[in-house]
Coordinates of C-alpha atoms and ligand atoms in Angstrom, one line a residue:
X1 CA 0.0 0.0 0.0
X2 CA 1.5 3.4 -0.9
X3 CA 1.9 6.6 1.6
X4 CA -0.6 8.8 1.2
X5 CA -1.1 12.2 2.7
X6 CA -2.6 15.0 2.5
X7 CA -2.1 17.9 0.6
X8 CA -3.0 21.3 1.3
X9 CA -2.6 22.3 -2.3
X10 CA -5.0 20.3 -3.7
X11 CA -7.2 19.9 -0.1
X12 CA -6.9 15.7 -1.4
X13 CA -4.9 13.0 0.2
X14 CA -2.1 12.2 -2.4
X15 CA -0.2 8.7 -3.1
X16 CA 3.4 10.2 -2.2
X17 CA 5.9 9.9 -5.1
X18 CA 9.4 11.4 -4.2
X19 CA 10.9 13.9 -6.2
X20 CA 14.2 12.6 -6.5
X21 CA 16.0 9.4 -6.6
X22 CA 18.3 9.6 -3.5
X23 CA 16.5 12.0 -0.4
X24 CA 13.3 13.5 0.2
X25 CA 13.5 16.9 0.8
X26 CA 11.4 18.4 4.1
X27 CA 11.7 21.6 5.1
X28 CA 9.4 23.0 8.6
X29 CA 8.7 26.0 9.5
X30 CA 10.6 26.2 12.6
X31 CA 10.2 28.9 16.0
X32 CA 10.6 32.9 16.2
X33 CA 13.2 32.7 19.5
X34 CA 11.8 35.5 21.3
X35 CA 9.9 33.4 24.2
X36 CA 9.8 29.9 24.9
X37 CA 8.3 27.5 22.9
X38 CA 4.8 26.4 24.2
X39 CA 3.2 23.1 23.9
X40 CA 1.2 23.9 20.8
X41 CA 4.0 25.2 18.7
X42 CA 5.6 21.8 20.0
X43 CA 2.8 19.5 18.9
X44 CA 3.0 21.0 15.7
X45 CA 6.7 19.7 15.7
X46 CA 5.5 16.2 17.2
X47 CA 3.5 15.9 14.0
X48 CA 6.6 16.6 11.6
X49 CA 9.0 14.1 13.6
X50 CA 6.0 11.7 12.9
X51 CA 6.2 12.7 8.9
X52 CA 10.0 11.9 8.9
X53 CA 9.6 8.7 10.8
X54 CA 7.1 7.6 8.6
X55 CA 9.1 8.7 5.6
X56 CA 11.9 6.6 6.7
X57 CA 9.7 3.8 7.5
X58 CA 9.3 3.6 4.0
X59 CA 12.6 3.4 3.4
X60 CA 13.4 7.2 2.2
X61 CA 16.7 8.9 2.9
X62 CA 14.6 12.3 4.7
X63 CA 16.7 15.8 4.4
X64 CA 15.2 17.6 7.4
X65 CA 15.8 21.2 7.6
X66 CA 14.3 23.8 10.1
X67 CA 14.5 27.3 10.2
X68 CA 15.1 29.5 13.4
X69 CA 13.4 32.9 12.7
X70 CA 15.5 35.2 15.0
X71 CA 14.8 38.6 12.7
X72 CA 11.8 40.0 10.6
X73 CA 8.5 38.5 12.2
X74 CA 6.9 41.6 13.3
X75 CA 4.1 41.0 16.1
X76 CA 1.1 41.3 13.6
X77 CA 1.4 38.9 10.5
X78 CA 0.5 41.7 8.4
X79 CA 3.6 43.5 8.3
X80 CA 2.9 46.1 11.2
X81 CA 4.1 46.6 14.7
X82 CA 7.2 46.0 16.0
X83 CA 9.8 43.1 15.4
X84 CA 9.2 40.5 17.9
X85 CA 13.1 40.0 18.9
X86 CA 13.2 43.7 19.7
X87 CA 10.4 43.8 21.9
X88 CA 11.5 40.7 23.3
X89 CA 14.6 42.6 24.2
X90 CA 12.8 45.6 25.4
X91 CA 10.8 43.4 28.1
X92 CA 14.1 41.3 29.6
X93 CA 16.9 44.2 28.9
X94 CA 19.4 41.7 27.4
X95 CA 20.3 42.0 23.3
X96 CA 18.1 40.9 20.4
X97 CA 20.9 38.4 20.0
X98 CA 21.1 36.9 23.4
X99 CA 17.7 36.8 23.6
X100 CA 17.6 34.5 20.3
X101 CA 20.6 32.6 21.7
X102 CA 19.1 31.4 25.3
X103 CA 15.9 30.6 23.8
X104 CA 16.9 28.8 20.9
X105 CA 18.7 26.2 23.3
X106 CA 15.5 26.4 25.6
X107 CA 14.4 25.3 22.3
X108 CA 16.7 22.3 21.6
X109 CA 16.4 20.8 24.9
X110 CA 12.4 20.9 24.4
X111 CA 13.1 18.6 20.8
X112 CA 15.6 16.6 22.9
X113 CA 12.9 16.3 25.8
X114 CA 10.7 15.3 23.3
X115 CA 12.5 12.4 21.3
X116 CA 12.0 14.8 18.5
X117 CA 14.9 13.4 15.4
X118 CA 17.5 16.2 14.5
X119 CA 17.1 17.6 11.5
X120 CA 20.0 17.2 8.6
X121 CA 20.3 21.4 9.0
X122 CA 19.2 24.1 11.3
X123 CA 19.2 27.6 9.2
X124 CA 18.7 30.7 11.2
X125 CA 17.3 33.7 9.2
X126 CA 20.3 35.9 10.4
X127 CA 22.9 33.8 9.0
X128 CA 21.2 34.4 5.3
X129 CA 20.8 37.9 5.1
X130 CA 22.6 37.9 1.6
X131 CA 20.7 34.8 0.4
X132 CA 17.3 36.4 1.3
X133 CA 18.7 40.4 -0.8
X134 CA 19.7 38.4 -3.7
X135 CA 16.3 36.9 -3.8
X136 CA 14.3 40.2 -3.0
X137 CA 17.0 42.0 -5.9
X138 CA 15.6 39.0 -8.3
X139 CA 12.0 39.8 -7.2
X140 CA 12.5 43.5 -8.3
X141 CA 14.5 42.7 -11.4
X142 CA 11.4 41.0 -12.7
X143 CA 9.2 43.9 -11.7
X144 CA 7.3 41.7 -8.8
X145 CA 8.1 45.0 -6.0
X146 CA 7.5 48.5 -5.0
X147 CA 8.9 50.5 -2.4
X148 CA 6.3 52.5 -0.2
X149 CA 7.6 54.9 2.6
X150 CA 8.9 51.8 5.3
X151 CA 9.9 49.2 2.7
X152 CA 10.3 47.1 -0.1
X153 CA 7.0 45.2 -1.0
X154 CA 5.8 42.5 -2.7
X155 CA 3.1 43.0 -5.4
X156 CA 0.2 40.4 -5.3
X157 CA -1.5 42.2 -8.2
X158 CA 1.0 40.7 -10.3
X159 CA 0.1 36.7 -9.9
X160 CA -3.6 35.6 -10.7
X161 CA -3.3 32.8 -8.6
X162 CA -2.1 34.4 -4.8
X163 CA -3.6 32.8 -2.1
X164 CA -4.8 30.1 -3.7
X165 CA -2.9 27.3 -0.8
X166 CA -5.4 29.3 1.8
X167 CA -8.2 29.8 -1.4
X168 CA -8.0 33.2 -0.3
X169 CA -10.7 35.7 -1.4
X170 CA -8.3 38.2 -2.7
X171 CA -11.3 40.5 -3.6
X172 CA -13.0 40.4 -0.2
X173 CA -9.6 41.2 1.5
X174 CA -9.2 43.9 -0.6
X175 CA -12.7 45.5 -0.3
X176 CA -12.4 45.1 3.8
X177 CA -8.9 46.6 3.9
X178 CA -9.2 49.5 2.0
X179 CA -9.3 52.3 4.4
X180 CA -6.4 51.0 6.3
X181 CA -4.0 50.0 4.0
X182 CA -1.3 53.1 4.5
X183 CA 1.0 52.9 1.7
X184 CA 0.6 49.4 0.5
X185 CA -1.8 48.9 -2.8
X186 CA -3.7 45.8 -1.6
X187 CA -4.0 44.2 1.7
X188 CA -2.4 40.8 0.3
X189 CA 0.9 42.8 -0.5
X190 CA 3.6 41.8 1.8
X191 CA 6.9 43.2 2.7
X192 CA 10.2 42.0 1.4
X193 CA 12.6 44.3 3.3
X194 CA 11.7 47.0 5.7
X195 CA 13.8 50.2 6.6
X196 CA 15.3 50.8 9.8
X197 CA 13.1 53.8 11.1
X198 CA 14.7 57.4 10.6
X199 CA 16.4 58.9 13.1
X200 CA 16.7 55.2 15.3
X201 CA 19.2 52.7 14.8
X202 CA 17.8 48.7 15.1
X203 CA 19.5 46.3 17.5
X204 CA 19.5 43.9 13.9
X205 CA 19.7 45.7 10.9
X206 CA 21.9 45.4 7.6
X207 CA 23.0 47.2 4.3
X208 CA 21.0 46.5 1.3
X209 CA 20.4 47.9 -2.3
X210 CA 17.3 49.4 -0.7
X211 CA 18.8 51.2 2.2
X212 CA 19.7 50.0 5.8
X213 CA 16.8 47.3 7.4
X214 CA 15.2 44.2 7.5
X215 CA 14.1 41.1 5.8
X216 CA 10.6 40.5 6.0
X217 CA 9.4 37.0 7.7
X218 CA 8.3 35.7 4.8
X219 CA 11.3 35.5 2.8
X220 CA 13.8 33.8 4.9
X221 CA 12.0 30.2 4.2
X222 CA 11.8 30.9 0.7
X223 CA 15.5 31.9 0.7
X224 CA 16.6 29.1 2.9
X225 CA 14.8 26.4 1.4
X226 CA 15.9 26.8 -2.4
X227 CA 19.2 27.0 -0.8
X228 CA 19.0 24.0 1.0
X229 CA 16.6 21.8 -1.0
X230 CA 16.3 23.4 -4.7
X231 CA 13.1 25.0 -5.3
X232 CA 10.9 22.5 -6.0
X233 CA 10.9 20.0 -3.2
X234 CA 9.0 17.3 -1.5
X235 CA 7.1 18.6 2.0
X236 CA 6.9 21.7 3.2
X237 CA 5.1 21.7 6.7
X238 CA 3.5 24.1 9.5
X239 CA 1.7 24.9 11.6
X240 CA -2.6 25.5 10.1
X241 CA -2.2 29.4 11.1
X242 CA 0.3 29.4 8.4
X243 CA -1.7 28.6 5.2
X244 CA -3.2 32.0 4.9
X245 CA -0.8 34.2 4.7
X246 CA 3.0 33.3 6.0
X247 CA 2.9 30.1 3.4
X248 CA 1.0 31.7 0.8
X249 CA 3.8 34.4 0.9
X250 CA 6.3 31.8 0.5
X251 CA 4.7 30.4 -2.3
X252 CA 4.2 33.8 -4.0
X253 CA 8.1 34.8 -3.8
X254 CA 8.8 31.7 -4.8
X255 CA 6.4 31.3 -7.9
X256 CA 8.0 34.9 -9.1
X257 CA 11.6 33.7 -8.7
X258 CA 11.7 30.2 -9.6
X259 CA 8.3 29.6 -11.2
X260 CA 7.4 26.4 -8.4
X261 CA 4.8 26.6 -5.6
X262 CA 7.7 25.6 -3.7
X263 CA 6.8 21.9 -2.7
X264 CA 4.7 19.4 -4.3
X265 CA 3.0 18.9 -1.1
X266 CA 2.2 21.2 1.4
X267 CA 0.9 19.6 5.0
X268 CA -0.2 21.5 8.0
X269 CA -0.6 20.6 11.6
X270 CA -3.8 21.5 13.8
X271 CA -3.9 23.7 16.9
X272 CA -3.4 22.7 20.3
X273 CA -6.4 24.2 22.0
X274 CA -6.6 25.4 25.7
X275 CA -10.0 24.8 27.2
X276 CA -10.4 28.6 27.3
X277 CA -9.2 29.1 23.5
X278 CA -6.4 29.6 21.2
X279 CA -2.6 29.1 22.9
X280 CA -0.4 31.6 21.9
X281 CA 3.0 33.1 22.8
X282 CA 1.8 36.6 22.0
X283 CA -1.3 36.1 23.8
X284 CA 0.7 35.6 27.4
X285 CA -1.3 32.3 28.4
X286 CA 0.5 29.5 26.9
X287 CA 1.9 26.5 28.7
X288 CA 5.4 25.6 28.5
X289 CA 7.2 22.0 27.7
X290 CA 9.0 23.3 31.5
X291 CA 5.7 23.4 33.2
X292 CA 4.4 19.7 32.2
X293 CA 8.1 18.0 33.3
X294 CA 7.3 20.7 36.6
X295 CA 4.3 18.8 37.1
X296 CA 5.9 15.5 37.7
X297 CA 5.0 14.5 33.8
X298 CA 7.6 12.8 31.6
X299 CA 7.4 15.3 28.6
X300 CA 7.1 11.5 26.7
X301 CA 3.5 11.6 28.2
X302 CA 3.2 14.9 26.2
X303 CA 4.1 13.3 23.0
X304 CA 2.1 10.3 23.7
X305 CA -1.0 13.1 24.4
X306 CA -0.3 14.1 21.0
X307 CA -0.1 10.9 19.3
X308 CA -3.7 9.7 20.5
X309 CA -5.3 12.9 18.5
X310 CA -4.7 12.6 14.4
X311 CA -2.7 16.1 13.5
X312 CA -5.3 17.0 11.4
X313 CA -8.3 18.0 13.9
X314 CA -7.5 20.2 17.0
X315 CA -6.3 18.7 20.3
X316 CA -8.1 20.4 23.4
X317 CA -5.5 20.4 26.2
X318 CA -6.0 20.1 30.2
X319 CA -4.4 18.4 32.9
X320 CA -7.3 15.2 33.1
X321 CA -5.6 14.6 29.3
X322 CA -2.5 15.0 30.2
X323 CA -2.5 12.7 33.4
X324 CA -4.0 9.9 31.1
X325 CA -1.9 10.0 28.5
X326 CA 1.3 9.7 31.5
X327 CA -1.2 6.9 33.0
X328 CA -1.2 5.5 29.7
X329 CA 2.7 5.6 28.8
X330 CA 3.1 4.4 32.5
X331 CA 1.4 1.1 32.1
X332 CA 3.0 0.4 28.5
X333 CA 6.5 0.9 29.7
X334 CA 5.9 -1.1 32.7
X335 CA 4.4 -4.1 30.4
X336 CA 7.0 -3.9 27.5
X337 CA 9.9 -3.9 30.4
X338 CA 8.4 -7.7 31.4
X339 CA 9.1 -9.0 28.1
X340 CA 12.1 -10.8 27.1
X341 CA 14.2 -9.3 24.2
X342 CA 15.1 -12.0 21.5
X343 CA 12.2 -12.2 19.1
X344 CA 11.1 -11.5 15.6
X345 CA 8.5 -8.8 15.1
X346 CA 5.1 -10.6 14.0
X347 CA 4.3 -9.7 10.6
X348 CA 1.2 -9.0 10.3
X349 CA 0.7 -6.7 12.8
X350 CA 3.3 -4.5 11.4
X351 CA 1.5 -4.5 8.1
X352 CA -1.7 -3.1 10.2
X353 CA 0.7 -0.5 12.1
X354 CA 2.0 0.2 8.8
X355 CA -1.0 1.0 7.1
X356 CA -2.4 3.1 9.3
X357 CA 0.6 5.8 9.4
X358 CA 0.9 5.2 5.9
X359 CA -2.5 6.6 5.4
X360 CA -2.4 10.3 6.2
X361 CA -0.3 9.6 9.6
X362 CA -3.3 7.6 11.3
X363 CA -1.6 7.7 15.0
X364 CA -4.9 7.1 17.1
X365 CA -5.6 4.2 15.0
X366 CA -1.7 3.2 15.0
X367 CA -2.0 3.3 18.6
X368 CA -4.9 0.8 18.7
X369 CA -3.1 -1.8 16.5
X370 CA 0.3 -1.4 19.8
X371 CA -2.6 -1.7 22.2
X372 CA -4.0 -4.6 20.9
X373 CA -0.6 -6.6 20.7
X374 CA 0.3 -5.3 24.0
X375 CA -3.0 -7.1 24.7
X376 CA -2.6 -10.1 22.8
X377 CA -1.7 -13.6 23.6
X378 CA 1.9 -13.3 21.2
X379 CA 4.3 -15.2 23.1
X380 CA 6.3 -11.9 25.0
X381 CA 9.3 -11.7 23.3
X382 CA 7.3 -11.8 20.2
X383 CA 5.3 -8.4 21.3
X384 CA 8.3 -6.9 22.3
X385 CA 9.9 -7.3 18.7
X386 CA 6.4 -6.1 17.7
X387 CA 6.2 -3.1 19.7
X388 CA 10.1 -1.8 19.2
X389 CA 9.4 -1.8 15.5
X390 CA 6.2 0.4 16.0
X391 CA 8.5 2.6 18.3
X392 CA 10.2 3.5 15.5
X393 CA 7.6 5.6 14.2
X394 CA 5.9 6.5 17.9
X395 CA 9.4 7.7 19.3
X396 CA 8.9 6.8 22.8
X397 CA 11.8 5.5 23.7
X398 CA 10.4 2.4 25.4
X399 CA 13.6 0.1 25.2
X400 CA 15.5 3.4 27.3
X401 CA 13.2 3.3 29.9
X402 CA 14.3 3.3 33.2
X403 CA 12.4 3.3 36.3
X404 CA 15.2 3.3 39.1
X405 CA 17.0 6.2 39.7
X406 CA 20.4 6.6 38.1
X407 CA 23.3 7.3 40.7
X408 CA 25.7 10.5 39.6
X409 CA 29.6 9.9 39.1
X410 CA 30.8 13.0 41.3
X411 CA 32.8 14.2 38.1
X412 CA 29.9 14.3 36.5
X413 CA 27.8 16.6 39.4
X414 CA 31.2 18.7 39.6
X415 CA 30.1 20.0 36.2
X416 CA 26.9 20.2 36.7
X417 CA 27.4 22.3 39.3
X418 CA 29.7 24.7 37.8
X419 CA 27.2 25.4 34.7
X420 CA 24.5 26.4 37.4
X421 CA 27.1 28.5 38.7
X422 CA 27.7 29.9 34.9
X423 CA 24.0 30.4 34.5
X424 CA 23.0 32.0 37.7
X425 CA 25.9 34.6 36.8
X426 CA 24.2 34.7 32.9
X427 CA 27.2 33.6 31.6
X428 CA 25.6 32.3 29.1
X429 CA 28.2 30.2 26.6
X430 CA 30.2 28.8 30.1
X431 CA 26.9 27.7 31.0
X432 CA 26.8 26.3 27.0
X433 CA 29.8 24.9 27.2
X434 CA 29.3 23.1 30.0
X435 CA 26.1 21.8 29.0
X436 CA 28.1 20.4 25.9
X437 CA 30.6 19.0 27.7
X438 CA 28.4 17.1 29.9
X439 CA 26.4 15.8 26.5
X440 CA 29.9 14.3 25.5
X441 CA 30.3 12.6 28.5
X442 CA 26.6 11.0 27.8
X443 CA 24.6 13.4 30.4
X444 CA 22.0 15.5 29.7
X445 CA 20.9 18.8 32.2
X446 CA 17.2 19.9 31.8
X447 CA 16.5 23.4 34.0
X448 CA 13.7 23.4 36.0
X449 CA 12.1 25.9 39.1
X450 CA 13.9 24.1 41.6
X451 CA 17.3 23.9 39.7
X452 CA 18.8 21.7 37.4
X453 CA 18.0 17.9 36.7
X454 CA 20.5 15.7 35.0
X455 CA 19.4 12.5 32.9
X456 CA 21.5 9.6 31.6
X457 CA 21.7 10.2 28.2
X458 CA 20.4 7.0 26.4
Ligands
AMP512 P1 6.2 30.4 15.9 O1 7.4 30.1 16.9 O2 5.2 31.3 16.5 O3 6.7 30.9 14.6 O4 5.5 29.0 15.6 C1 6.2 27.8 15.5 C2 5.2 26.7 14.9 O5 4.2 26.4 15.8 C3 4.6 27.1 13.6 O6 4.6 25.9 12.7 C4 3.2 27.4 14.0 O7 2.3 27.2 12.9 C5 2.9 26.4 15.1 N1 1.9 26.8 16.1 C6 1.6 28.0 16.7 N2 0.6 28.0 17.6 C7 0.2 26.7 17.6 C8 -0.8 25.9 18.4 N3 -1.6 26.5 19.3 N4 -0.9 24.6 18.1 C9 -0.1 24.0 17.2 N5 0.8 24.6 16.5 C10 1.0 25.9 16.7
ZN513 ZN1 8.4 29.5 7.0

C-alpha cells in the first residue's frame, strides 16, 4: 500500500511519489526565539517528527531542515508593529541576540525532551541575510516590488493565482482593507525588506540595495529552502495558522523567482487548544514543555498526548488529558519492560501499524493496532519485537526506559554544578559549554524551578 497524505494544495490525500532518486527533501517551519516555545508550537513539531519517521519507514533517505526565525516577524502577520526580537529585548533588557541565543537552546532541549529526530540542518534567518537580498533583488528585477515609505513590497496584483494554498478571497480582503492600508496597494501585498526607522538605529539591521533594514518574515524560508533543498521539493510543513498568509507568501516569492509553488506537497498541523481558547505566545497564556516535566510529567507523556489525537483535527489540552496519556505511557512501559528481548517482530501486525501511518499519519488508529498486541496472547518476546518496530515511528523511547533512579559519578555533578554557577551569573556560553561537555560525556541537564536535573543520556 503506498503513503498517502494530504495535501493542502489540492485539499486531497495524495499517493506520495518522491521527487528525487536519493532523499526526500522536508523543510518545517521552525520557532521565532523571542519566548519559549509552548506546547502547541511543540505539537505541531511532534506531528513533523512523525512525517519523517514515517518517511523513513518507507525506506526514504529524509533531508530535514528547520528554520530559526531570529529577525523580521513583526508582532502582527501583516507587516505592522514591532519586530518580535526587539520587543522581546525591550521586556528582559538583554540584546536581540542573546535573547535569540538562550531561547533557541530552551528550544533544543524541548526537541531533545521530546524524542524529536535532528534535523540534517538548522538555518537561522540571520545567517542568510545575503541569500534572502539576492532573492528580493531578483523579485525587483522581474518587476514583482514596489517601495512604499517603510519598505520594499511585494506585489500580489501581479500573480492571478495568490492565495490560492489558503483559497484566499483576494477581492473580499481587498474591499475590507481599504481604508487601512497606509502605503501598501492591496491588503495581500507583503513586505520583502523594511527600513530601519529614521532617526533610530535597530538592534538587527543590515546594508541592502534598498537602504539600511530588515528582511521581511516571509522571505527567509523561501531563501533558505531553495538553498537547501532546490526549489521545488518534496514537503513543506506548519503549523494550520500558516496557510493564509506566511505560506501563501512563500509560495508567492517563490512562484516569481523560480516559477514552483515551492513543494509538491504542502501539510499543515492542527492547533493545540486550551479549554479557554487559542494558545499563543503573543497572547501571554501558553503553557510551556517546563511546566508539564514541573508537574511530575515525563514530557514523553506529552508526546504520547499528542499521538492519540490525528494532526489534522484540533487537540483540546488540560491536565485530566495529560494525566491519562502519563497513565497510559506508564502502564506500556511497565508491560514492555516484562518482556524478554530476542524475538522477531510478528508480521502481520506491522503490516496493520503500517497502514495506518501510511494513510495520512493515522496515529490514534496506530495506537490501537500497539494496544492490541500489548494485549494479545503473542508469546512476549514476540510483542516486544512487535512493539520496538512500531517505536520506531511512535518515538517513545520504550527500550530506554528506566524506572530506578540513576546514581551520579561526582565528576559528573562537579560540572553540573559549575554550569548552574555559569547560569546564575548569565554567563551564558560557560553555561553552553558546559552543557556540551556534559552531553559528551553522555549526560543530559534539563532546567527546572527548583534547579537543574541531570538524565542519563540514552
Ligand atoms: P512560531 O514560533 O510562532 O513561529 O510558531 C512555530 C510553529 O508552531 C509554527 O509551525 C506554528 O504554525 C505552530 N503553532 C503556533 N501555535 C500553535 C498551536 N496552538 N498549536 C499547534 N501549532 C502551533
Ligand atoms: Zn516559514
Amino acid at each position: 500500500m503506498p503513503l498517502v497524505l494530504y495535501d493542502t494544495w489540492s485539499r486531497t490525500l495524495r499517493a506520495f511519489e518522491p521527487i528525487h532518486a536519493d532523499h526526500v527533501g522536508l523543510y518545517c517551519c521552525g520557532p521565532t526565539v523571542y519566548d519559549h516555545a509552548h506546547i502547541g508550537n511543540l505539537r505541531t513539531y511532534i506531528f513533523e517528527d512523525v512525517l519523517r519517521r514515517t518517511l523513513q519507514l518507507n525506506g526514504y533517505n529524509v533531508r530535514h531542515v528547520v528554520n530559526i526565525t531570529d529577525v523580521g516577524h513583526l508582532v502582527s502577520d501583516a507587516d505592522e508593529g514591532e519586530d518580535k526580537m526587539e520587543k522581546g529585548s525591550r521586556r528582559t533588557g538583554e540584546s536581540a541576540r542573546a535573547i535569540a541565543e538562550r531561547y533557541t537552546e530552551a528550544f533544543m532541549d524541548d526537541w531533545r525532551a521530546l524524542n524529536l529526530l535532528e534535523p540534517a540542518l538548522w538555518c537561522r534567518a540571520t545567517d542568510h541575510i545575503a541569500e534572502q537580498i539576492a532573492f528580493i533583488a531578483e523579485l525587483e528585477e522581474k518587476g514583482y516590488t514596489y517601495r512604499t515609505s517603510d519598505g520594499i513590497y511585494f506585489d500580489t496584483g501581479k500573480q492571478d493565482d495568490y492565495g490560492f494554498l489558503a483559497r484566499l478571497d483576494v477581492a473580499g480582503l481587498q474591499a475590507g482593507k481599504r481604508v487601512a492600508l497606509g502605503d501598501k496597494r492591496r491588503a495581500t501585498d507583503f513586505a520583502l525588506w523594511k527600513f530601519s526607522p529614521a532617526g533610530s538605529t535597530r538592534q538587527m539591521e543590515w546594508s541592502s540595495p534598498w537602504g539600511r533594514g530588515f528582511p521581511g518574515w516571509h522571505i527567509e524560508c523561501s531563501a533558505m529552502s531553495a538553498k537547501y533543498l532546490g526549489p521545488w521539493f518534496d514537503l513543506h510543513c506548519g503549523g494550520e495558522d500558516h496557510i493564509a498568509v506566511h505560506h501563501s507568501n512563500e509560495i508567492a516569492q517563490t512562484q516569481a523567482r523560480h516559477g514552483t509553488r515551492l513543494a509538491n506537497f504542502w501539510m499543515h498541523g492542527h492547533f493545540l487548544m486550551l479549554d479557554a481558547g487559542k494558545m499563543s505566545k503573543s497572547g501571554g497564556d501558553f503553557v510551556r514543555l517546563q511546566s508539564v516535566i514541573e508537574r511530575g510529567v515525563d514530557p514523553l507523556a506529552y508526546r504520547y498526548l499528542c499521538l492519540s489525537a490525528h494532526y489534522r483535527s484540533s487537540l483540546r489540552f488540560n491536565e485530566g488529558a495529560l494525566d491519562a496519556a502519563q497513565s497510559a505511557l506508564g502502564r506500556l512501559r511497565k508491560t514492555y519492560r516484562q518482556w524478554p528481548q530476542g524475538g522477531a517482530p510478528d508480521a502481520h501486525a506491522i503490516a496493520r501499524f503500517k497502514a495506518e501511518v501510511d494513510h495520512d499519519l493515522n496515529l490514534p488508529r496506530a495506537l490501537a493496532v500497539l494496544w492490541e498486541v500489548v494485549r494479545s496472547d503473542l508469546p512476549p518476546a514476540t510483542r516486544r519485537a512487535t512493539v520496538d518496530a512500531f517505536d520506531a515511528v511512535l518515538g517513545l523511547k520504550l527500550d530506554q526506559w528506566h524506572d530506578k533512579p540513576v546514581s551520579i559519578p561526582v565528576a559528573i555533578a562537579a560540572l553540573a554544578d559549575e554550569r548552574a554557577e555559569a547560569r546564575a551569573q548569565k554567563r551564558w556560553s560557560e553555561a553552553d559549554r558546559l552543557r556540551e561537555a556534559l552531553r559528551v560525556a553522555g549526560w543530559y541537564v534539563e532546567d527546572s524551578a527548583s534547579g537543574q536535573v541531570l538524565r542519563p543520556l540514552d
